[in-house]
Amino acid sequence: MKPPLMDLQIKVTEKGFYKGFTKNVTISAKLIVGIIIIWAVAFPESAASFLGGVNSFILSTFNYWYVYAMAFYVLTCLALAVWPASGRLKLGLEDDKPEFSNFSWFSMMFGAGIGIGMLTFATAEPIYHFKSNPSTIMGLTEGETLGNVRDAYIWSFTHWGVAAWASYAVVGLSLAYFSYRRGLPLTVRSGLTPLFGKSLSGTVGHIIDVVAVVATILGMAQTLGFGVDQFVSGLSRIGFGDWLYTVDAEGTRSVSTAAIIVSLIVIMGASTLSALSGVGKGIKWLSNLNMGLSFFLLTFFLIFGSTFFGLQALFVGIYDYIINLPWILFNVWTSDGVEGSVATQLASWQGGWNIFYWAWWIAFAPFVGLFLARVSRGRTVREYVIGAMFIPGLMCFVWFAMVGGTAIDLELNGDANRAILDAGQADQLFAMLNVMLSENLAWVMSLVVMVLLLTYLVTTADSGVLIINTINAAGDEGPKARPHILFWGIAMALVVGGLIIAGGLSAIQTAMVIGALPFSVVMVLMGISVLKAIYKDSKRQAAGIQSTANKEEIAK
């Protein structure tokens, strides 16, 4: 048995505009993203039609793949945490200590991973499933009744629970293991070295990193798209005027192009400035700020919301979720080809919810996974899995129970009078505040939500820009050339704006599902690689063979 590969040479440019970057990866990624932007803006109808067709094909053909791939990520993380030989291993050398405190570590993980979603979906998703879910489709429960609340939380917790965080955790675990124990570059290709070896220095490795960058851009576009939608809704609620929306001939209201442009300038401008300051300064400070504001908002709902109803939803929901999780992880509904049949409705529902979410988390995984690896050096594997997979999931459950539970309770007791149920997805949190509070207090709390939303958006976007540059620079975490940070900040804003103009949030969702497919294969290979590496390293240690790089090699 030989020592593992501890030297993966990735050629970077030594001078000029692309100094320190892998030109093959950087230029290829920029070209692909540029084509998406031009296509979406110049030919919006063609783009929307093509993306819709491909999306339908993927959802009907690869539904099994997405479900079983996500189950694999969950089982891999659980196995590595429970397995004593792997659970005790450090993501780094034996004397490495964590760089960040537990609070800052958790704040950055949560803020980059799902923070934005809490403000939109903690209200919107329980309310949606309260109206309709697989049980109502099968006739087992009735929508908008007390008897449908438990099923609403089973599916809300499913989409934001361990599966979401396992997809992030498996990528971060793989990258941290190979980078901080073996001294390999902190980039996606390093996670596949046990399978492909030194061939990853060339074209194969370049393709893997380009796929990761494009998936990251599309996954972040999805998240930022939801954030922009809610940001505009918040601006409207606090009195920024009617120019934020346009109304077509049929009376349908939609976000105006001017509102999209203004929102993206504010969000991406602030995030680019934060990205220029690095992880240890701007991103850390913002993460701590938005975590503090999150606890303030959550405390508000604990005190003034439907506390008993929310706590009941939390504990009963967790019990129902755990009981149903093994079935949910492997269940696939397939259409019988009959329009309107129960089987077809269930398959359509799963494509629009489970598969969509699995694709979203997968597309977001290269960004969040690499970011998790970046901030988790010195943690044990077991500590990392618990911190990256279970604690954030539990935090999501508390948000969904207290915020979404308050919304459901207000509708059930008649206080809301459908003001929340009938509001748009992005507006439901603000609508609930208006039901709960006087006009002036609702304005103040809406402003707090706006500030929190902006900090989450900025944290997500600036972290993403830094991670994209890290991949493009062959894993170099050091300072990057300012023009490249500015380019990706502008490019991300244009992707979000272009796809929204092309077809609204549905166009972003469609592009993201397509972009996630190739990276889901990479993630499965990463899971297999880290399992193989840890098993082989345990054998090496037993035989007295070196399994980690020395400190000097890692420092290089």
Coordinates of C-alpha atoms in Angstrom, one line a residue:
M1 CA 0.0 0.0 0.0
K2 CA 1.4 3.4 -1.0
P3 CA 0.8 6.8 0.5
P4 CA -2.1 8.7 -1.1
L5 CA -1.7 11.4 -3.8
M6 CA -0.6 14.6 -2.0
D7 CA 0.4 16.7 -5.0
L8 CA -2.0 17.8 -7.7
Q9 CA -0.4 20.3 -10.0
I10 CA -2.9 22.7 -11.6
K11 CA -1.4 25.1 -14.0
V12 CA -2.1 28.8 -13.3
T13 CA -1.1 31.9 -15.3
E14 CA 2.0 33.5 -13.9
K15 CA 1.5 37.1 -15.2
G16 CA -1.0 39.4 -16.9
F17 CA -4.7 39.9 -16.2
Y18 CA -5.3 36.2 -15.3
K19 CA -2.3 36.0 -12.9
G20 CA -2.9 33.3 -10.3
F21 CA -6.0 31.9 -12.2
T22 CA -6.5 28.7 -14.3
K23 CA -7.3 30.3 -17.7
N24 CA -9.0 27.2 -19.1
V25 CA -11.5 27.2 -16.2
T26 CA -12.0 30.9 -15.8
I27 CA -12.4 31.8 -19.4
S28 CA -14.7 28.8 -20.2
A29 CA -16.9 29.7 -17.2
K30 CA -17.1 33.3 -18.2
L31 CA -18.0 32.4 -21.8
I32 CA -20.8 30.0 -20.7
V33 CA -22.2 32.5 -18.2
G34 CA -21.9 35.3 -20.9
I35 CA -23.8 33.2 -23.4
I36 CA -26.6 32.6 -20.8
I37 CA -26.9 36.3 -20.1
I38 CA -27.0 37.4 -23.8
W39 CA -29.4 34.6 -24.7
A40 CA -31.8 35.4 -21.8
V41 CA -31.8 39.2 -22.5
A42 CA -31.7 39.2 -26.3
F43 CA -34.0 36.3 -27.0
P44 CA -36.2 35.9 -23.9
E45 CA -39.0 33.9 -25.6
S46 CA -36.6 31.5 -27.2
A47 CA -34.7 31.0 -24.0
A48 CA -37.8 30.4 -21.9
S49 CA -39.2 27.9 -24.4
F50 CA -36.0 25.9 -24.8
L51 CA -35.3 25.9 -21.1
G52 CA -38.9 24.8 -20.4
G53 CA -38.6 21.8 -22.8
V54 CA -35.3 20.6 -21.4
N55 CA -36.6 21.0 -17.8
S56 CA -39.7 18.9 -18.5
F57 CA -37.5 16.2 -20.0
I58 CA -35.1 16.2 -17.0
L59 CA -38.0 16.1 -14.4
S60 CA -39.6 13.1 -16.2
T61 CA -36.4 11.2 -17.0
F62 CA -34.1 11.8 -14.1
N63 CA -36.5 12.0 -11.2
Y64 CA -35.2 8.6 -9.9
W65 CA -31.6 9.9 -10.2
Y66 CA -32.2 13.0 -8.2
V67 CA -34.1 11.1 -5.4
Y68 CA -31.5 8.3 -5.1
A69 CA -28.6 10.7 -5.4
M70 CA -29.9 12.8 -2.5
A71 CA -30.5 9.7 -0.4
F72 CA -26.9 8.7 -1.1
Y73 CA -25.6 12.0 0.2
V74 CA -27.6 11.6 3.4
L75 CA -26.4 8.1 4.1
T76 CA -22.8 9.0 3.3
C77 CA -22.7 11.8 5.9
L78 CA -24.5 9.7 8.5
A79 CA -22.1 6.7 8.0
L80 CA -19.0 8.9 8.3
A81 CA -20.3 10.6 11.5
V82 CA -21.3 7.3 13.1
W83 CA -18.3 5.2 12.0
P84 CA -15.7 5.6 14.9
A85 CA -12.7 5.5 12.6
S86 CA -13.9 8.4 10.5
G87 CA -15.8 10.4 13.1
R88 CA -12.6 11.1 15.1
L89 CA -10.6 12.2 12.1
K90 CA -9.8 15.9 11.9
L91 CA -10.3 18.0 8.8
G92 CA -6.7 19.0 9.0
L93 CA -3.6 17.9 10.9
E94 CA -3.8 16.7 14.5
D95 CA -2.6 20.1 15.9
D96 CA -4.9 22.2 13.8
K97 CA -7.4 24.3 15.7
P98 CA -10.7 25.8 14.4
E99 CA -10.2 29.3 12.9
F100 CA -13.7 30.6 14.0
S101 CA -15.7 30.4 17.2
N102 CA -18.7 28.1 17.2
F103 CA -21.1 31.0 16.9
S104 CA -19.3 32.6 13.9
W105 CA -18.9 29.2 12.3
F106 CA -22.6 28.4 12.6
S107 CA -23.6 31.9 11.6
M108 CA -21.5 31.8 8.4
M109 CA -22.8 28.3 7.5
F110 CA -26.4 29.2 8.1
G111 CA -26.2 32.6 6.4
A112 CA -24.5 31.2 3.3
G113 CA -26.6 28.0 3.1
I114 CA -30.2 28.8 3.6
G115 CA -30.5 32.2 5.4
I116 CA -32.4 33.9 2.6
G117 CA -34.9 31.1 2.3
M118 CA -36.0 31.5 5.9
L119 CA -37.5 34.9 5.2
T120 CA -39.4 33.7 2.1
F121 CA -40.3 30.1 2.8
A122 CA -40.7 29.9 6.6
T123 CA -44.1 31.5 6.0
A124 CA -44.8 30.6 2.4
E125 CA -44.0 26.9 2.4
P126 CA -46.1 25.7 5.4
I127 CA -48.9 27.9 4.1
Y128 CA -48.7 26.3 0.6
H129 CA -48.7 22.7 1.9
F130 CA -51.5 23.7 4.3
K131 CA -53.5 24.3 1.2
S132 CA -52.2 21.4 -0.9
N133 CA -49.8 18.4 -0.6
P134 CA -49.8 14.7 -1.5
S135 CA -52.3 13.8 1.2
T136 CA -54.8 16.3 -0.2
I137 CA -54.2 15.0 -3.7
M138 CA -54.9 11.4 -2.5
G139 CA -57.9 12.5 -0.6
L140 CA -56.5 11.6 2.8
T141 CA -56.8 15.2 4.2
E142 CA -58.6 18.4 3.3
G143 CA -56.7 21.5 2.5
E144 CA -56.8 24.6 4.7
T145 CA -58.1 22.6 7.7
L146 CA -56.5 21.7 11.0
G147 CA -56.3 18.1 9.9
N148 CA -53.9 19.1 7.2
V149 CA -51.3 20.8 9.4
R150 CA -49.2 17.7 10.2
D151 CA -48.8 16.8 6.5
A152 CA -47.9 20.5 5.8
Y153 CA -45.0 20.2 8.2
I154 CA -43.8 16.8 7.0
W155 CA -43.1 18.2 3.6
S156 CA -41.8 21.6 4.8
F157 CA -39.3 19.8 7.0
T158 CA -38.5 17.3 4.2
H159 CA -37.4 20.1 1.8
W160 CA -35.3 22.1 4.4
G161 CA -34.1 19.3 6.6
V162 CA -31.2 16.8 6.6
A163 CA -31.3 16.2 2.8
A164 CA -30.6 19.8 2.0
W165 CA -27.7 20.1 4.4
A166 CA -26.3 16.6 3.5
S167 CA -25.8 17.8 0.0
Y168 CA -23.8 20.7 1.2
A169 CA -22.0 18.6 3.9
V170 CA -20.8 15.9 1.5
V171 CA -19.1 18.4 -0.8
G172 CA -17.5 20.4 2.1
L173 CA -16.4 17.2 3.8
S174 CA -14.7 15.9 0.7
L175 CA -12.9 19.2 -0.1
A176 CA -11.8 19.8 3.5
Y177 CA -10.5 16.3 3.8
F178 CA -8.4 16.3 0.7
S179 CA -7.2 19.9 1.1
Y180 CA -6.4 20.1 4.8
R181 CA -5.2 16.5 5.3
R182 CA -3.5 15.8 2.0
G183 CA -2.5 19.3 1.0
L184 CA -4.4 19.3 -2.3
P185 CA -5.8 22.5 -3.8
L186 CA -9.1 23.7 -2.3
T187 CA -11.1 23.2 -5.4
V188 CA -13.8 20.7 -6.6
R189 CA -11.6 18.4 -8.6
S190 CA -9.4 17.6 -5.6
G191 CA -12.4 15.7 -4.2
L192 CA -12.1 13.1 -6.9
T193 CA -8.4 12.2 -6.7
P194 CA -9.0 8.7 -5.2
L195 CA -10.9 7.9 -8.4
F196 CA -9.0 9.8 -11.2
G197 CA -5.6 10.5 -9.7
K198 CA -3.2 12.9 -11.5
S199 CA -5.3 13.1 -14.6
L200 CA -7.3 15.8 -12.8
S201 CA -4.4 18.2 -13.4
G202 CA -5.6 18.5 -17.0
T203 CA -8.8 18.6 -19.1
V204 CA -10.9 16.3 -16.9
G205 CA -10.2 18.5 -13.9
H206 CA -10.9 21.7 -15.8
I207 CA -14.3 20.4 -16.9
I208 CA -15.2 19.4 -13.4
D209 CA -14.4 22.9 -12.1
V210 CA -16.2 24.6 -14.9
V211 CA -19.3 22.5 -14.1
A212 CA -19.0 23.6 -10.5
V213 CA -18.7 27.3 -11.3
V214 CA -21.7 27.3 -13.7
A215 CA -23.8 25.3 -11.2
T216 CA -22.9 27.7 -8.5
I217 CA -23.9 30.7 -10.6
L218 CA -27.3 29.1 -11.4
G219 CA -27.9 28.0 -7.9
M220 CA -27.1 31.4 -6.5
A221 CA -29.3 33.0 -9.2
Q222 CA -32.2 31.0 -7.9
T223 CA -31.6 32.1 -4.3
L224 CA -31.0 35.7 -5.2
G225 CA -34.0 35.7 -7.4
F226 CA -36.3 34.7 -4.5
G227 CA -34.5 37.4 -2.4
V228 CA -34.9 40.1 -5.0
D229 CA -38.6 39.3 -5.3
Q230 CA -39.1 39.6 -1.5
F231 CA -36.8 42.7 -1.3
V232 CA -39.1 44.5 -3.8
S233 CA -42.2 43.4 -1.9
G234 CA -40.6 44.8 1.3
L235 CA -39.8 48.1 -0.5
S236 CA -43.4 48.3 -1.5
R237 CA -44.6 47.6 2.1
I238 CA -42.5 50.4 3.6
G239 CA -43.7 52.9 1.1
F240 CA -41.3 53.1 -1.9
G241 CA -44.1 53.6 -4.4
D242 CA -46.1 52.0 -7.2
W243 CA -43.2 52.1 -9.7
L244 CA -42.0 48.8 -8.2
Y245 CA -44.7 46.8 -10.0
T246 CA -46.3 46.8 -13.4
V247 CA -49.8 45.6 -14.3
D248 CA -50.6 44.0 -17.7
A249 CA -53.8 44.2 -19.7
E250 CA -55.2 41.2 -17.8
G251 CA -54.6 42.8 -14.5
T252 CA -51.7 40.6 -13.5
R253 CA -49.1 42.4 -11.3
S254 CA -45.4 41.7 -11.7
V255 CA -42.2 43.2 -10.5
S256 CA -41.0 46.0 -12.8
T257 CA -37.7 46.0 -14.6
A258 CA -36.8 49.2 -12.8
A259 CA -37.3 47.5 -9.4
I260 CA -35.2 44.5 -10.5
I261 CA -32.4 46.8 -11.6
V262 CA -32.4 49.0 -8.4
S263 CA -32.6 45.9 -6.2
L264 CA -29.7 44.2 -7.9
I265 CA -27.5 47.4 -7.9
V266 CA -28.0 47.7 -4.1
I267 CA -27.5 44.0 -3.3
M268 CA -24.7 43.2 -5.7
G269 CA -22.9 46.5 -5.0
A270 CA -22.9 45.9 -1.3
S271 CA -21.9 42.2 -1.8
T272 CA -19.0 43.1 -4.1
L273 CA -17.6 45.6 -1.6
S274 CA -17.9 42.9 1.1
A275 CA -16.2 40.3 -1.1
L276 CA -13.3 42.6 -1.6
S277 CA -12.7 42.6 2.2
G278 CA -12.5 38.8 2.4
V279 CA -14.0 36.1 4.6
G280 CA -12.4 37.1 7.9
K281 CA -13.7 40.7 7.8
G282 CA -16.8 41.7 5.8
I283 CA -18.4 38.2 5.5
K284 CA -17.7 37.3 9.1
W285 CA -19.1 40.7 10.4
L286 CA -22.2 40.4 8.2
S287 CA -22.8 36.8 9.2
N288 CA -22.8 37.7 12.9
L289 CA -25.1 40.7 12.2
N290 CA -27.7 38.7 10.3
M291 CA -27.6 35.9 12.9
G292 CA -28.3 38.4 15.6
L293 CA -31.1 39.9 13.7
S294 CA -32.5 36.4 13.0
F295 CA -32.6 35.6 16.7
F296 CA -34.3 38.9 17.3
L297 CA -37.0 38.2 14.7
L298 CA -37.4 34.6 15.9
T299 CA -37.8 35.9 19.5
F300 CA -40.4 38.3 18.3
F301 CA -42.5 35.4 17.0
L302 CA -41.9 33.3 20.1
I303 CA -43.3 36.1 22.2
F304 CA -46.0 37.7 20.0
G305 CA -46.8 34.9 17.6
S306 CA -48.8 31.7 18.1
T307 CA -46.3 30.2 20.5
F308 CA -48.2 27.1 21.7
F309 CA -49.3 26.3 18.1
G310 CA -45.8 26.8 16.8
L311 CA -44.2 24.6 19.5
Q312 CA -46.7 21.9 18.9
A313 CA -46.0 22.1 15.2
L314 CA -42.3 21.9 15.9
F315 CA -42.2 18.8 18.1
V316 CA -45.0 16.9 16.4
G317 CA -43.5 17.9 13.0
I318 CA -40.1 16.6 13.9
Y319 CA -41.6 13.3 15.1
D320 CA -43.6 12.9 11.9
Y321 CA -40.6 13.9 9.8
I322 CA -38.3 11.3 11.4
I323 CA -40.9 8.5 11.1
N324 CA -41.5 9.3 7.4
L325 CA -37.9 10.2 6.4
P326 CA -36.8 6.7 5.3
W327 CA -39.8 6.4 3.0
I328 CA -39.5 10.0 1.7
L329 CA -35.8 9.6 0.8
F330 CA -36.5 6.7 -1.5
N331 CA -40.0 7.3 -2.7
V332 CA -40.6 8.2 -6.4
W333 CA -44.0 8.9 -7.8
T334 CA -44.4 8.2 -11.5
S335 CA -47.2 9.3 -13.9
D336 CA -49.6 6.8 -15.4
G337 CA -49.9 9.0 -18.5
V338 CA -53.5 9.9 -17.7
E339 CA -54.0 13.6 -17.4
G340 CA -55.6 14.6 -14.1
S341 CA -55.2 11.2 -12.5
V342 CA -53.9 10.9 -8.9
A343 CA -50.7 9.3 -10.1
T344 CA -50.0 12.1 -12.6
Q345 CA -50.8 14.8 -10.0
L346 CA -48.4 13.2 -7.5
A347 CA -45.6 12.9 -10.1
S348 CA -46.2 16.5 -11.1
W349 CA -46.2 17.6 -7.4
Q350 CA -42.9 15.8 -6.7
G351 CA -41.3 17.3 -9.8
G352 CA -42.4 20.8 -8.8
W353 CA -41.3 20.3 -5.1
N354 CA -39.0 17.5 -4.1
I355 CA -37.1 17.3 -7.4
F356 CA -36.9 21.1 -7.7
Y357 CA -35.5 21.4 -4.1
W358 CA -33.0 18.6 -4.6
A359 CA -31.8 20.3 -7.8
W360 CA -31.6 23.6 -5.9
W361 CA -29.5 22.2 -3.1
I362 CA -27.3 20.4 -5.5
A363 CA -26.7 23.5 -7.6
F364 CA -25.9 25.4 -4.5
A365 CA -23.6 22.7 -3.1
P366 CA -20.3 23.7 -4.8
F367 CA -20.6 27.2 -3.4
V368 CA -21.8 26.2 0.1
G369 CA -19.7 23.1 0.3
L370 CA -16.5 24.9 -0.6
F371 CA -17.4 27.7 1.8
L372 CA -18.1 25.1 4.6
A373 CA -14.7 23.5 3.9
R374 CA -13.1 27.0 4.0
V375 CA -14.5 27.8 7.5
S376 CA -14.3 24.2 9.0
R377 CA -10.6 23.5 9.2
G378 CA -9.6 21.9 12.5
R379 CA -13.0 20.3 13.2
T380 CA -13.5 16.6 13.5
V381 CA -15.6 14.8 10.9
R382 CA -18.3 14.0 13.5
E383 CA -18.3 17.6 14.7
Y384 CA -18.5 18.8 11.1
V385 CA -21.4 16.6 10.2
I386 CA -23.4 17.6 13.3
G387 CA -22.6 21.2 12.8
A388 CA -23.2 21.3 9.1
M389 CA -26.1 18.9 8.7
F390 CA -28.2 18.7 11.9
I391 CA -27.9 22.0 13.7
P392 CA -28.8 24.2 10.7
G393 CA -31.7 21.8 9.9
L394 CA -33.0 22.1 13.4
M395 CA -32.8 25.9 13.1
C396 CA -34.8 25.7 9.9
F397 CA -37.5 23.6 11.7
V398 CA -37.8 26.2 14.5
W399 CA -38.3 29.0 11.9
F400 CA -40.9 27.1 10.0
A401 CA -42.8 26.1 13.1
M402 CA -42.8 29.5 14.8
V403 CA -43.2 31.8 11.7
G404 CA -45.2 29.4 9.5
G405 CA -47.2 28.1 12.5
T406 CA -48.2 31.7 13.4
A407 CA -49.4 32.2 9.8
I408 CA -51.5 29.0 9.8
D409 CA -53.0 29.7 13.2
L410 CA -54.0 33.2 12.1
E411 CA -55.8 31.7 9.1
L412 CA -57.4 28.9 11.1
N413 CA -58.8 31.2 13.8
G414 CA -60.1 33.7 11.2
D415 CA -57.9 36.7 12.3
A416 CA -56.1 36.8 8.9
N417 CA -59.3 36.3 6.8
R418 CA -57.2 34.9 3.9
A419 CA -54.9 38.0 3.9
I420 CA -51.9 35.6 4.2
L421 CA -53.2 32.7 2.1
D422 CA -54.1 35.0 -0.8
A423 CA -50.8 37.0 -0.7
G424 CA -48.0 36.3 -3.1
Q425 CA -45.2 34.1 -2.0
A426 CA -42.8 37.0 -1.5
D427 CA -45.3 39.1 0.4
Q428 CA -46.7 36.6 2.9
L429 CA -44.4 37.4 5.7
F430 CA -45.2 41.1 5.4
A431 CA -48.9 40.3 5.1
M432 CA -48.7 38.3 8.4
L433 CA -47.0 41.2 10.2
N434 CA -49.8 43.5 9.0
V435 CA -52.4 41.1 10.5
M436 CA -50.5 40.8 13.8
L437 CA -49.5 44.4 14.5
S438 CA -50.8 48.0 14.2
E439 CA -49.8 49.9 11.0
N440 CA -46.8 51.7 12.6
L441 CA -45.4 48.6 14.3
A442 CA -45.9 46.5 11.2
W443 CA -43.9 49.2 9.3
V444 CA -41.1 49.0 11.8
M445 CA -40.9 45.2 11.8
S446 CA -41.1 45.2 8.0
L447 CA -38.0 47.4 8.0
V448 CA -36.2 45.0 10.3
V449 CA -37.1 42.2 7.9
M450 CA -35.7 44.3 5.0
V451 CA -32.4 44.9 6.8
L452 CA -32.1 41.2 7.7
L453 CA -33.0 40.2 4.1
L454 CA -30.4 42.5 2.7
T455 CA -27.6 41.2 5.0
Y456 CA -28.5 37.6 4.0
L457 CA -28.5 38.5 0.3
V458 CA -25.2 40.3 0.6
T459 CA -23.6 37.5 2.7
T460 CA -24.7 34.9 0.2
A461 CA -23.6 36.8 -2.9
D462 CA -20.2 37.9 -1.6
S463 CA -19.4 34.4 -0.3
G464 CA -20.4 33.1 -3.7
V465 CA -18.1 35.5 -5.6
L466 CA -15.2 34.5 -3.4
I467 CA -15.8 30.8 -3.8
I468 CA -16.1 31.1 -7.6
N469 CA -12.7 32.9 -7.6
T470 CA -11.2 30.2 -5.4
I471 CA -12.3 27.5 -7.8
N472 CA -11.0 29.6 -10.8
A473 CA -7.7 30.1 -9.0
A474 CA -7.0 26.4 -8.5
G475 CA -8.0 26.5 -4.8
D476 CA -6.0 29.5 -3.9
E477 CA -7.8 31.2 -0.9
G478 CA -5.6 34.3 -1.0
P479 CA -6.5 37.8 -2.2
K480 CA -7.8 37.8 -5.8
A481 CA -7.5 40.5 -8.4
R482 CA -10.2 43.1 -7.9
P483 CA -11.4 43.0 -11.6
H484 CA -12.4 39.3 -11.3
I485 CA -14.4 40.0 -8.1
L486 CA -16.1 42.9 -9.9
F487 CA -16.7 40.7 -13.0
W488 CA -18.5 37.9 -11.1
G489 CA -20.5 40.4 -9.0
I490 CA -21.8 42.1 -12.2
A491 CA -22.2 38.7 -14.0
M492 CA -24.3 37.3 -11.2
A493 CA -26.5 40.4 -11.2
L494 CA -27.0 40.1 -15.0
V495 CA -27.8 36.4 -14.8
V496 CA -30.5 37.0 -12.2
G497 CA -31.9 40.1 -14.0
G498 CA -31.7 38.5 -17.4
L499 CA -33.4 35.3 -16.4
I500 CA -36.2 37.2 -14.5
I501 CA -36.8 39.3 -17.6
A502 CA -36.8 36.2 -19.8
G503 CA -39.4 34.4 -17.8
G504 CA -39.6 35.4 -14.2
L505 CA -38.5 33.2 -11.3
S506 CA -39.6 30.1 -13.3
A507 CA -36.9 30.7 -15.9
I508 CA -34.3 30.8 -13.1
Q509 CA -35.7 27.6 -11.6
T510 CA -35.6 25.9 -15.0
A511 CA -32.0 26.9 -15.7
M512 CA -30.9 25.8 -12.2
V513 CA -32.5 22.3 -12.5
I514 CA -30.6 21.8 -15.8
G515 CA -27.3 23.1 -14.4
A516 CA -27.6 20.9 -11.3
L517 CA -27.8 17.6 -13.2
P518 CA -24.1 17.3 -14.2
F519 CA -22.9 18.4 -10.8
S520 CA -25.1 15.8 -9.1
V521 CA -22.9 13.2 -10.8
V522 CA -19.8 14.9 -9.6
M523 CA -21.2 14.9 -6.0
V524 CA -21.9 11.2 -6.1
L525 CA -18.3 10.6 -7.2
M526 CA -17.1 12.9 -4.4
G527 CA -19.0 10.9 -1.8
I528 CA -17.6 7.6 -3.2
S529 CA -14.1 9.2 -3.2
V530 CA -14.2 10.3 0.4
L531 CA -15.5 7.0 1.6
K532 CA -12.7 5.2 -0.3
A533 CA -10.1 7.7 1.0
I534 CA -11.1 7.3 4.7
Y535 CA -11.2 3.5 4.5
K536 CA -7.8 3.4 2.8
D537 CA -6.3 5.9 5.2
S538 CA -7.4 3.8 8.2
K539 CA -5.6 0.8 6.6
R540 CA -2.5 3.0 6.0
Q541 CA -2.4 4.2 9.6
A542 CA -2.7 0.6 10.9
A543 CA 0.3 -0.3 8.6
G544 CA 2.3 2.7 9.7
I545 CA 2.1 4.3 6.2
Q546 CA 1.9 8.1 5.9
S547 CA -1.7 9.2 5.2
T548 CA -1.4 13.0 5.7
A549 CA 0.8 15.7 4.2
N550 CA 3.2 17.5 6.5
K551 CA 2.5 21.1 7.6
E552 CA 5.1 22.6 5.3
E553 CA 3.5 20.9 2.2
I554 CA 0.0 22.1 3.2
A555 CA 1.3 25.6 3.8
K556 CA 2.5 25.8 0.2

